[in-house]
PDB file of C-alpha atoms in Angstrom:
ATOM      1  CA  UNK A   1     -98.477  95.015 -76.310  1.00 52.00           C
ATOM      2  CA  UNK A   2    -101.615  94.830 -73.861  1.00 58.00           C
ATOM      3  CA  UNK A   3    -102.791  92.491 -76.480  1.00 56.00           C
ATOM      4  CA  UNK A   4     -99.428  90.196 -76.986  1.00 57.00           C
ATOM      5  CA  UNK A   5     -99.380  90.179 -73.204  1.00 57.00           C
ATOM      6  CA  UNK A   6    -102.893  88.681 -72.839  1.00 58.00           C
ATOM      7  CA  UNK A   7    -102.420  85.831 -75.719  1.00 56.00           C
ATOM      8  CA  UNK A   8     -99.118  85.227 -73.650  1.00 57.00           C
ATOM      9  CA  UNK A   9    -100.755  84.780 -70.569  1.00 60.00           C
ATOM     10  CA  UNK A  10    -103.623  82.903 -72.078  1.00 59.00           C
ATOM     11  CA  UNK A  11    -101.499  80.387 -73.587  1.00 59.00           C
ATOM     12  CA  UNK A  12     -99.095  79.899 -70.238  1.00 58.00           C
ATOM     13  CA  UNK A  13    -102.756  78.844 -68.474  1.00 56.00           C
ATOM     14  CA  UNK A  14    -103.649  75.972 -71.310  1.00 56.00           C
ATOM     15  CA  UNK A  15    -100.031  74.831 -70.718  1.00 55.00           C
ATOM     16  CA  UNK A  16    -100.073  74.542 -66.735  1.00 52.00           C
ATOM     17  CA  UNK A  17    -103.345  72.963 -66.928  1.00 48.00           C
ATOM     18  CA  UNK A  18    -102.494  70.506 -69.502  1.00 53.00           C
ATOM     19  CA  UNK A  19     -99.745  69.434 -67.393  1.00 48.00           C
ATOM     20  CA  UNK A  20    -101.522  69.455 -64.356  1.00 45.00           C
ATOM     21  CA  UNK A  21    -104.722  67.110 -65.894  1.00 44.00           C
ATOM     22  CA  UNK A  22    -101.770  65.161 -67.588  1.00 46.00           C
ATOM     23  CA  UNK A  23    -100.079  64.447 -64.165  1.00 44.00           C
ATOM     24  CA  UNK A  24    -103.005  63.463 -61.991  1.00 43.00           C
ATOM     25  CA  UNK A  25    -104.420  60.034 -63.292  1.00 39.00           C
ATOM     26  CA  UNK A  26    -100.812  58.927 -62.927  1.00 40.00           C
ATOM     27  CA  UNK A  27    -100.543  59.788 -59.613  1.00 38.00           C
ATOM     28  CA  UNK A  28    -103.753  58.020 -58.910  1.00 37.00           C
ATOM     29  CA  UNK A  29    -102.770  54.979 -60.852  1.00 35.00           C
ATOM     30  CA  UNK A  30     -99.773  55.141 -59.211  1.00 36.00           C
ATOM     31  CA  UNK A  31    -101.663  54.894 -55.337  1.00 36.00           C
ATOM     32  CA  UNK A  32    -103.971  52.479 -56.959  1.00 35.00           C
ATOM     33  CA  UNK A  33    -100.847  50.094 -57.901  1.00 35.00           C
ATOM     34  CA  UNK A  34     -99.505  50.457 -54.045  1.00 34.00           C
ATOM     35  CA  UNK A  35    -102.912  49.550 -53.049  1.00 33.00           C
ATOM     36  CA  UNK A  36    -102.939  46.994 -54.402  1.00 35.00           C
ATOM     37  CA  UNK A  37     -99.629  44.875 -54.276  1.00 32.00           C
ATOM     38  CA  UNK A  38     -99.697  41.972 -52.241  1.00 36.00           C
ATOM     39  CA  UNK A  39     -96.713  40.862 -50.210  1.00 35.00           C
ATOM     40  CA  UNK A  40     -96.511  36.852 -50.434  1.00 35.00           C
ATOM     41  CA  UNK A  41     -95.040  35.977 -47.087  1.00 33.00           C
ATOM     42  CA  UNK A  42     -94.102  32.328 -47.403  1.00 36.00           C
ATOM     43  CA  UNK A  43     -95.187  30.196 -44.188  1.00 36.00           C
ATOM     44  CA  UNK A  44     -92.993  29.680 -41.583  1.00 33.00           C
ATOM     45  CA  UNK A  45     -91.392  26.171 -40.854  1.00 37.00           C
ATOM     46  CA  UNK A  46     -92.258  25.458 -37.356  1.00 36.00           C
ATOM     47  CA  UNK A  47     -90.436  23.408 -34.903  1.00 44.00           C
ATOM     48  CA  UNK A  48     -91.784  22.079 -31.211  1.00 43.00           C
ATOM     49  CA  UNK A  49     -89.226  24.552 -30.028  1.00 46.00           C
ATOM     50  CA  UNK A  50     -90.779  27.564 -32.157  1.00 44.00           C
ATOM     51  CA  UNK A  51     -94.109  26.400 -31.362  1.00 46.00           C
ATOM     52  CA  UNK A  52     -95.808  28.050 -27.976  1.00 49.00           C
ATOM     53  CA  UNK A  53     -93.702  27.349 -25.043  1.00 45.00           C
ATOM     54  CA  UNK A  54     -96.035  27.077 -22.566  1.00 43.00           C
ATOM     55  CA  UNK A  55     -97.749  23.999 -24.416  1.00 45.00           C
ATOM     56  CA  UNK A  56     -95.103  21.600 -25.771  1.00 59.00           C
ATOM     57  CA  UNK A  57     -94.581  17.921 -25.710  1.00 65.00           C
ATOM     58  CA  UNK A  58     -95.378  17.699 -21.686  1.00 68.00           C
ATOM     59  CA  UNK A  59     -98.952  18.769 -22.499  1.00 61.00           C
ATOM     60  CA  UNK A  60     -99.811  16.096 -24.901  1.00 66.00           C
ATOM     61  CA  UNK A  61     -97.627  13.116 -24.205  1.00 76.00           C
ATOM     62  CA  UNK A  62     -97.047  10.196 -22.166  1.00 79.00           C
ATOM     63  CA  UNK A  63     -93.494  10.933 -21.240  1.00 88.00           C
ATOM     64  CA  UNK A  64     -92.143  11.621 -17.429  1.00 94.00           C
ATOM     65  CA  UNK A  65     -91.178  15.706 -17.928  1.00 95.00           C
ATOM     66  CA  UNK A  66     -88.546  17.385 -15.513  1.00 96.00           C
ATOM     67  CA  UNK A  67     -86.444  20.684 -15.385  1.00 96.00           C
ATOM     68  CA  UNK A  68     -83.313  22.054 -14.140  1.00 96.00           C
ATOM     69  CA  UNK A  69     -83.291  25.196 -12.259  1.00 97.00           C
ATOM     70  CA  UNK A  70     -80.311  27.634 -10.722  1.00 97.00           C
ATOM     71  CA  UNK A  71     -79.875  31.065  -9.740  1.00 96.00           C
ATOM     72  CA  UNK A  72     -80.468  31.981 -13.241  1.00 94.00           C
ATOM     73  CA  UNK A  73     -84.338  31.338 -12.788  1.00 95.00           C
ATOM     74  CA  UNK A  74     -84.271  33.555 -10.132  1.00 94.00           C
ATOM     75  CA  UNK A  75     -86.591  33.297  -7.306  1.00 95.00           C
ATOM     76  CA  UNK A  76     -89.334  29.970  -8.809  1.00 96.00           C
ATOM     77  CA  UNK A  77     -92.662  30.057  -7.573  1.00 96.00           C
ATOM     78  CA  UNK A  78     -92.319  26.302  -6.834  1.00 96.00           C
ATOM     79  CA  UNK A  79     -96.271  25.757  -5.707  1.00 95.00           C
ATOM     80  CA  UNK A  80     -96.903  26.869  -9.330  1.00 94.00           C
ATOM     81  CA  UNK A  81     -94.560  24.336 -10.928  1.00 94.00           C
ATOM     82  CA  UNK A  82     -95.553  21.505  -8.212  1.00 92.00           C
ATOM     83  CA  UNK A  83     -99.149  22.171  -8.918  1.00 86.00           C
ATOM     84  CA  UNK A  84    -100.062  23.570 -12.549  1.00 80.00           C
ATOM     85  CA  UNK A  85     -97.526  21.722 -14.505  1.00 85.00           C
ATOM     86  CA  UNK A  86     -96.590  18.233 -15.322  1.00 89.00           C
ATOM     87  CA  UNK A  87     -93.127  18.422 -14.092  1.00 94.00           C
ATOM     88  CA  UNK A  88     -92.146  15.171 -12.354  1.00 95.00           C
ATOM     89  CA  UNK A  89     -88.419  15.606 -11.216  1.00 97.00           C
ATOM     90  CA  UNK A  90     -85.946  18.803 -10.753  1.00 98.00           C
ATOM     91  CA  UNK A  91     -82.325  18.849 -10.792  1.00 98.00           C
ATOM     92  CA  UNK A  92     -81.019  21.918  -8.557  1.00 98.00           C
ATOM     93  CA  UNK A  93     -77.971  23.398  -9.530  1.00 98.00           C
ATOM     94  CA  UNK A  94     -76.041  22.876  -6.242  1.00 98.00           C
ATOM     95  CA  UNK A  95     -72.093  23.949  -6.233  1.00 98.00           C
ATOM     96  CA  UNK A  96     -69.720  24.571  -9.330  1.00 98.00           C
ATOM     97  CA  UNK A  97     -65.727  24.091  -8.512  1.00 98.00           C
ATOM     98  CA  UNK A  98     -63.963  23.899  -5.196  1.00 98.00           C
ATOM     99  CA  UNK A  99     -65.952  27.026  -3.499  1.00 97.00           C
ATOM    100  CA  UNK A 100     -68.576  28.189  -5.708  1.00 98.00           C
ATOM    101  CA  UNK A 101     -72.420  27.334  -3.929  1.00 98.00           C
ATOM    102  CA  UNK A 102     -75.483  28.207  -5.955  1.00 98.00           C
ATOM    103  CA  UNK A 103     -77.167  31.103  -3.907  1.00 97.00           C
ATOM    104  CA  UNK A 104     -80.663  30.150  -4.469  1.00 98.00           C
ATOM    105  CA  UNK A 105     -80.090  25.914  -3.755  1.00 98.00           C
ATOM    106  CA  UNK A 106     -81.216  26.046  -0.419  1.00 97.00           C
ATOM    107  CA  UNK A 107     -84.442  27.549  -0.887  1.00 97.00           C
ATOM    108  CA  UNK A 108     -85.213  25.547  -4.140  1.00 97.00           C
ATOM    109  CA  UNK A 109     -84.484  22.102  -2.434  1.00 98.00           C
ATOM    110  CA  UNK A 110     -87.165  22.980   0.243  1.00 97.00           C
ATOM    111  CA  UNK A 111     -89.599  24.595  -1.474  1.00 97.00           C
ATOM    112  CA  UNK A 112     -89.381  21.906  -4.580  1.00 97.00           C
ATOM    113  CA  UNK A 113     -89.787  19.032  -1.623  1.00 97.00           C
ATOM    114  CA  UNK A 114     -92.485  21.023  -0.334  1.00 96.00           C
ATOM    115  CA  UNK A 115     -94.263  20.469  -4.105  1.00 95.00           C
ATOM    116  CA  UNK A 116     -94.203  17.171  -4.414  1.00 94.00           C
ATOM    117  CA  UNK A 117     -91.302  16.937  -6.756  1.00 96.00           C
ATOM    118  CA  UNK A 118     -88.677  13.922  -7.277  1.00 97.00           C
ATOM    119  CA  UNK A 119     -85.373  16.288  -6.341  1.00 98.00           C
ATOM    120  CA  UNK A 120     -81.827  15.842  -7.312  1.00 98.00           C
ATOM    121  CA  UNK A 121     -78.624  18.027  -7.272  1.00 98.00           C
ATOM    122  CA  UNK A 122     -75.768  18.609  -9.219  1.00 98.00           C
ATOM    123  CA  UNK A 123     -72.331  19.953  -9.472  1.00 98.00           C
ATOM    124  CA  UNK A 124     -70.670  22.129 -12.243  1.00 98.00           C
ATOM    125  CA  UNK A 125     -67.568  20.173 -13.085  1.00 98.00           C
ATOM    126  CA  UNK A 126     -64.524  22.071 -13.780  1.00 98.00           C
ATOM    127  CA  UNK A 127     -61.504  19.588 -15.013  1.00 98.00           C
ATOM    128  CA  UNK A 128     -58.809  21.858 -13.408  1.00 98.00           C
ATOM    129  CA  UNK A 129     -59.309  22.335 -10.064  1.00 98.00           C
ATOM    130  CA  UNK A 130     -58.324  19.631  -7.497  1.00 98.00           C
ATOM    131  CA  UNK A 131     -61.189  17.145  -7.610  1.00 98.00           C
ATOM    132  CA  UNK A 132     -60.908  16.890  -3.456  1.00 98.00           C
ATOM    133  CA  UNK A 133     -61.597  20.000  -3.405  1.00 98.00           C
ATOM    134  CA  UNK A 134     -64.851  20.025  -5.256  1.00 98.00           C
ATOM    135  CA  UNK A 135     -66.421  16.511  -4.028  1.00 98.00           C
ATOM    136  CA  UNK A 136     -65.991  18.248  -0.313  1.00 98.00           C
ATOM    137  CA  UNK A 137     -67.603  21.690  -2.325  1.00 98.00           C
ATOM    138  CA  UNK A 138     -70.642  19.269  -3.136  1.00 98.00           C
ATOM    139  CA  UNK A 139     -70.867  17.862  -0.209  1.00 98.00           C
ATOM    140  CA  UNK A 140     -70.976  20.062   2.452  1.00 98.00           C
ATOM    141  CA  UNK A 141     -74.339  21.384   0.320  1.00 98.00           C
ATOM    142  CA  UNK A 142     -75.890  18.310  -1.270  1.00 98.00           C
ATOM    143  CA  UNK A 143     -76.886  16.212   1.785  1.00 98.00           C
ATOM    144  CA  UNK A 144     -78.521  12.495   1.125  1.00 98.00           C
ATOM    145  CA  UNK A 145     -80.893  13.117   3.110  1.00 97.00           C
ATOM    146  CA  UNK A 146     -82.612  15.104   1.030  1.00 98.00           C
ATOM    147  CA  UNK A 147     -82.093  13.767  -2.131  1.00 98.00           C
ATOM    148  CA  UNK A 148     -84.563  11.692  -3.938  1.00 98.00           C
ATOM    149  CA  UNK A 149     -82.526  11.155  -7.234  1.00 98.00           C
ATOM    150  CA  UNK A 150     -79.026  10.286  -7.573  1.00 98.00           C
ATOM    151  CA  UNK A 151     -76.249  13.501  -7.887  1.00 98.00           C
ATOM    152  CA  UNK A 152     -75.355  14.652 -11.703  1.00 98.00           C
ATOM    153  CA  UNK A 153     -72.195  15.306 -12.755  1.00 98.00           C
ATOM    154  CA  UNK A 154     -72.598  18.489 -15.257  1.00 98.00           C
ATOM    155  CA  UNK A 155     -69.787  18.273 -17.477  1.00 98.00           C
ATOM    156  CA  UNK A 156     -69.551  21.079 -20.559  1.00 98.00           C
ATOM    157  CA  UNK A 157     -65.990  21.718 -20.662  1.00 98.00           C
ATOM    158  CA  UNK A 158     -62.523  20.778 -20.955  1.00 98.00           C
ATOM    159  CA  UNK A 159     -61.267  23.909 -19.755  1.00 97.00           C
ATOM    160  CA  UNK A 160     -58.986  23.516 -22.636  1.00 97.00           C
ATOM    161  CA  UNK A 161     -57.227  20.184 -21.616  1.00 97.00           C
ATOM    162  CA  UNK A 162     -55.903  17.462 -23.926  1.00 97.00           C
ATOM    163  CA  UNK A 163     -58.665  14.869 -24.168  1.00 96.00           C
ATOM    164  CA  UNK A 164     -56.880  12.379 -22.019  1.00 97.00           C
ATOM    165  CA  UNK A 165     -55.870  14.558 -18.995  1.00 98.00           C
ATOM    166  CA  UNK A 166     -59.248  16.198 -18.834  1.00 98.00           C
ATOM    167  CA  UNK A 167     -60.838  12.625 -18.599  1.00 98.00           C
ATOM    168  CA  UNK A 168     -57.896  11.753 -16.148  1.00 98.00           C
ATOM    169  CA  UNK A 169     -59.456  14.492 -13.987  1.00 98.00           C
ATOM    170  CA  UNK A 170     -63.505  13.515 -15.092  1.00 98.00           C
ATOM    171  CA  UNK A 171     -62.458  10.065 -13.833  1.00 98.00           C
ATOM    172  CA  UNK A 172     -61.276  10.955 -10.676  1.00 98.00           C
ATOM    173  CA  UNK A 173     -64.299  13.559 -10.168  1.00 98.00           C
ATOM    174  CA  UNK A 174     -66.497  10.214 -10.947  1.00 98.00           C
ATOM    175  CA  UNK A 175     -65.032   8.034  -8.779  1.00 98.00           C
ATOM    176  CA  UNK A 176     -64.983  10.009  -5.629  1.00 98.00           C
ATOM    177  CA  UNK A 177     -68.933  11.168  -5.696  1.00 98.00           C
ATOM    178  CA  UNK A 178     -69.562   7.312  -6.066  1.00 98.00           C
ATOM    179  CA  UNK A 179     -67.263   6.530  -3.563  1.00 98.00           C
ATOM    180  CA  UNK A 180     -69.014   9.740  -1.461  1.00 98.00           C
ATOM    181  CA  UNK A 181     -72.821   8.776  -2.662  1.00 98.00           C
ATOM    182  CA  UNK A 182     -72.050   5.007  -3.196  1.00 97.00           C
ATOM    183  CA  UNK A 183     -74.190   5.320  -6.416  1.00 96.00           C
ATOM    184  CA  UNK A 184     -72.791   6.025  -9.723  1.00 98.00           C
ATOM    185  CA  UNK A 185     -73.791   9.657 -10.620  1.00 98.00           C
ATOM    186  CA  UNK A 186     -75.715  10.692 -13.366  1.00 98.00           C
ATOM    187  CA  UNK A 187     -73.249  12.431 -15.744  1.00 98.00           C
ATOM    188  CA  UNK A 188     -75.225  15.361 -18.001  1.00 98.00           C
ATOM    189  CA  UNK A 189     -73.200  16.407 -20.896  1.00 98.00           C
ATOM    190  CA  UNK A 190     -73.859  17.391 -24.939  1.00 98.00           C
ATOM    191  CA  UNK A 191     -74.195  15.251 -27.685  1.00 98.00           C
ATOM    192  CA  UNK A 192     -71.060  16.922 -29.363  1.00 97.00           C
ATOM    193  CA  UNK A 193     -69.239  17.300 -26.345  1.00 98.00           C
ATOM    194  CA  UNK A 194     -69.859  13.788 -25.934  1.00 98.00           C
ATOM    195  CA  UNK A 195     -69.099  12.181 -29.506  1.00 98.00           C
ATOM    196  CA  UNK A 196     -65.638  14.288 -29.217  1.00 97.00           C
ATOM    197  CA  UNK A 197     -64.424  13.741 -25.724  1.00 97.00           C
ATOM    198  CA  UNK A 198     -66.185  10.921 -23.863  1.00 98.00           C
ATOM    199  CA  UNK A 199     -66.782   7.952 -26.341  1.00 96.00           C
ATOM    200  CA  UNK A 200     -66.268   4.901 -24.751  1.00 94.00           C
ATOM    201  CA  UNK A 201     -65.166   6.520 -21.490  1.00 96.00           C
ATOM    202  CA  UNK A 202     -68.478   6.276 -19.368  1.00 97.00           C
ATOM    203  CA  UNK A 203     -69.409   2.866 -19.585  1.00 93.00           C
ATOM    204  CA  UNK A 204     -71.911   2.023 -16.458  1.00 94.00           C
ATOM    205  CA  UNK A 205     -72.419   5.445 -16.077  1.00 98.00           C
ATOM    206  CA  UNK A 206     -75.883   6.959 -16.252  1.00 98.00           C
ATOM    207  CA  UNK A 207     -76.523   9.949 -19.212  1.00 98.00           C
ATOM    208  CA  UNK A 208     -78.668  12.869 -19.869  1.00 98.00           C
ATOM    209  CA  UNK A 209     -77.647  14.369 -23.136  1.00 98.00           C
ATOM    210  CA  UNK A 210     -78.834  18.037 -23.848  1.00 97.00           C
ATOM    211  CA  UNK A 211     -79.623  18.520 -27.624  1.00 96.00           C
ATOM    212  CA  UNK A 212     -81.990  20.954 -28.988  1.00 94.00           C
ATOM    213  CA  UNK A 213     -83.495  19.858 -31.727  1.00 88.00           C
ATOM    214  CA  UNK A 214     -86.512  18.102 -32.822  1.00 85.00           C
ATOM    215  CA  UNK A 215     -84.624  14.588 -33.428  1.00 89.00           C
ATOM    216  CA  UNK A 216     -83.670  12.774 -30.921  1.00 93.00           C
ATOM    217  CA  UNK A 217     -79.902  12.914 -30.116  1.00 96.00           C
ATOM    218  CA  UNK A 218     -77.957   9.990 -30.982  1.00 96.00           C
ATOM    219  CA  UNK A 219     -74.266   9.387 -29.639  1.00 97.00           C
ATOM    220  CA  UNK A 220     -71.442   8.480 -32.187  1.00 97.00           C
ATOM    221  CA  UNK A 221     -70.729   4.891 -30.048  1.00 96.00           C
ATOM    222  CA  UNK A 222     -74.264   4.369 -29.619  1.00 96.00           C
ATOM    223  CA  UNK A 223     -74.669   4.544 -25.846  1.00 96.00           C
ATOM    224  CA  UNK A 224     -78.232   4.761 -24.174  1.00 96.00           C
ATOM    225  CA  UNK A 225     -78.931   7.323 -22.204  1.00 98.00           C
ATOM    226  CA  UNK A 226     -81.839   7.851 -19.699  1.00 98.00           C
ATOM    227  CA  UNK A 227     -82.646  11.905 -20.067  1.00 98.00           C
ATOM    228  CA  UNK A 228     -82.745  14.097 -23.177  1.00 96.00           C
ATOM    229  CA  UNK A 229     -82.842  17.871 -22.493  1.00 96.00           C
ATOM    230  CA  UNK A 230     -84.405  18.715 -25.420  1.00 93.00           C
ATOM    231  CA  UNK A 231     -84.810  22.542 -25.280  1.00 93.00           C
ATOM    232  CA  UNK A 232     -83.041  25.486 -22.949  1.00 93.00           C
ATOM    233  CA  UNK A 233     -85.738  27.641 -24.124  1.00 92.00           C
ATOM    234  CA  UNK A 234     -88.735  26.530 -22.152  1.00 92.00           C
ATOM    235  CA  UNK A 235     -91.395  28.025 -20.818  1.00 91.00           C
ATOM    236  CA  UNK A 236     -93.143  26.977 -17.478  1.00 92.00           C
ATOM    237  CA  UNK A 237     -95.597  28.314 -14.734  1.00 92.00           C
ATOM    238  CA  UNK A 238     -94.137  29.755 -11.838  1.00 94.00           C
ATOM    239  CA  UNK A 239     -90.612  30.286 -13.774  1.00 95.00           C
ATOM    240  CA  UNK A 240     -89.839  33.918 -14.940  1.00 92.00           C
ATOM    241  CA  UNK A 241     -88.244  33.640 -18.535  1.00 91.00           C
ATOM    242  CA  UNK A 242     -86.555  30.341 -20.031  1.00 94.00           C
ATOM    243  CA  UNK A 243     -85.429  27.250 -18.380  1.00 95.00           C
ATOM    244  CA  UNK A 244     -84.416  23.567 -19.712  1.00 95.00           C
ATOM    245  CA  UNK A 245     -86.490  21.046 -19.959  1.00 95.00           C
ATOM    246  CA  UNK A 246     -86.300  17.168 -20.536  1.00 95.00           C
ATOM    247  CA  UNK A 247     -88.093  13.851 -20.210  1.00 95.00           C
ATOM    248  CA  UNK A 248     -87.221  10.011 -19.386  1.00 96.00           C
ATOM    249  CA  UNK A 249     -86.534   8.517 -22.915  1.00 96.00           C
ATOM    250  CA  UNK A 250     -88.106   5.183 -24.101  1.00 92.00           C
ATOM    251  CA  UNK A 251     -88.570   2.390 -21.863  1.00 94.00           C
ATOM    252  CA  UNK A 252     -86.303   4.346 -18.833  1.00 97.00           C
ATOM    253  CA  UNK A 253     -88.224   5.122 -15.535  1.00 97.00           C
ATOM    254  CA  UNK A 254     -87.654   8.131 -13.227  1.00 97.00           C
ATOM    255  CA  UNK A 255     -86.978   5.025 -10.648  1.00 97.00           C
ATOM    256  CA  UNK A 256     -83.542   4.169 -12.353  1.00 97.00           C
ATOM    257  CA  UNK A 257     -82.842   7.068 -10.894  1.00 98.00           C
ATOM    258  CA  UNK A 258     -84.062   6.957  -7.229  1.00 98.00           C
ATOM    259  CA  UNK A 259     -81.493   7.992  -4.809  1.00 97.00           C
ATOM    260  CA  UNK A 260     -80.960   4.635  -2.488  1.00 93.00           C
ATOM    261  CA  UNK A 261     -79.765   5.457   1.042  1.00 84.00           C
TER     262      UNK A 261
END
């Protein structure tokens, strides 16, 4: 038995060993092949809006560069955007609807004249609330006196109007800041917003059209337009996180837009 028991024994060894010997080159071929996979990452596709924010068109170009600012920047270090940057103009979000008044407006019209910068102001339109009632809103904040650009219209809904009551109500808006200002206003709207509600509809009024993308927006009735806000995801000195930013397109001038007292 002793003797049975030993050849037993002997023979269980050889058999774990074997195993063992048989196992380990394929666990090292096995960390060899993770070793030494490569991962092809295909290059990104990028875009002047993917590319760093901080040094976009403004940086290299000959084109008159501006921003639009609200509460939403919070608090702007204005002697950092008047000094380090080549921002040339700033339109100040000033009142939305009959009583709303941007909390910040005050403080960014002064310290933005303070800079050096070509100011305007502009009011959030909304089609169904009396139009009285918003004019004297936008007046009672946006003074001429210390305007240097003529007021914009912001117009991004239709509050879910039929297309010809809501441009009743844009008309009427229109009529009473020129009437108010005695200068048309600048009316700031989307390309698609545009091309579906407003064709045809602003004639001898002046546009900025927001579109982000790299191509230059171009409007279904082929109206010129003197701004293109080209990104809402810019980056600038002095502003904490993202804030649009546009430029004067082709042969416009920041002058066609001079506020004339």
């Amino acid at each position: 038995m002793n003797v049975m028991k030993k050849i037993f024994l002997f023979l269980l060894f050889c058999f774990v060993v074997g195993t063992i010997c048989d196992a380990a080159p394929r666990r090292r071929k096995s960390r060899r092949t993770r070793r030494t996979v490569k991962h092809v990452v295909k290059p990104l596709k990028l875009s002047i809006h993917d590319a760093d924010p901080f040094h976009t068109c403004e940086d290299t170009c000959a084109h008159v560069h501006g921003i639009d600012v609200s509460h939403y920047q919070n608090e702007v270090f204005w002697n950092a955007v008047g000094d380090d940057t080549n921002m040339a103009y700033v339109y100040l979000k000033c009142t939305e609807g009959s009583d709303n008044q941007d909390p910040l407006y005050l403080r960014n019209i002064e310290m933005a004249h303070n800079h050096d910068l070509k100011v305007g102001s502009y009011h959030f339109f909304r089609p169904k609330i009396d139009t009285q009632l918003q004019l004297h809103n936008f007046q009672v904040q946006c003074l001429p006196a210390e305007q240097d650009l003529i007021p914009m219209l912001d117009v991004e809904t239709d509050a879910g109007m039929p297309t010809e009551q809501f441009c009743d109500s844009l008309t009427k808006m229109l009529t009473l800041m020129e009437e108010a200002y005695h200068q048309k206003p600048l009316v700031y709207t989307y390309r698609n917003f545009y091309n579906k509600h407003l064709q045809g509809r602003l004639d001898g009024y002046p546009l900025m059209i927001a579109m982000y993308s790299d191509e230059q927006p171009q409007l279904a009735d082929g109206r010129d337009y003197i701004i293109w806000q080209y990104t809402c995801r810019g980056r600038l000195a002095g502003v904490k996180g993202e804030v649009d930013k546009s430029r004067i397109m082709g042969d416009h001038s920041l002058r066609e837009l001079y506020y004339v007292r």
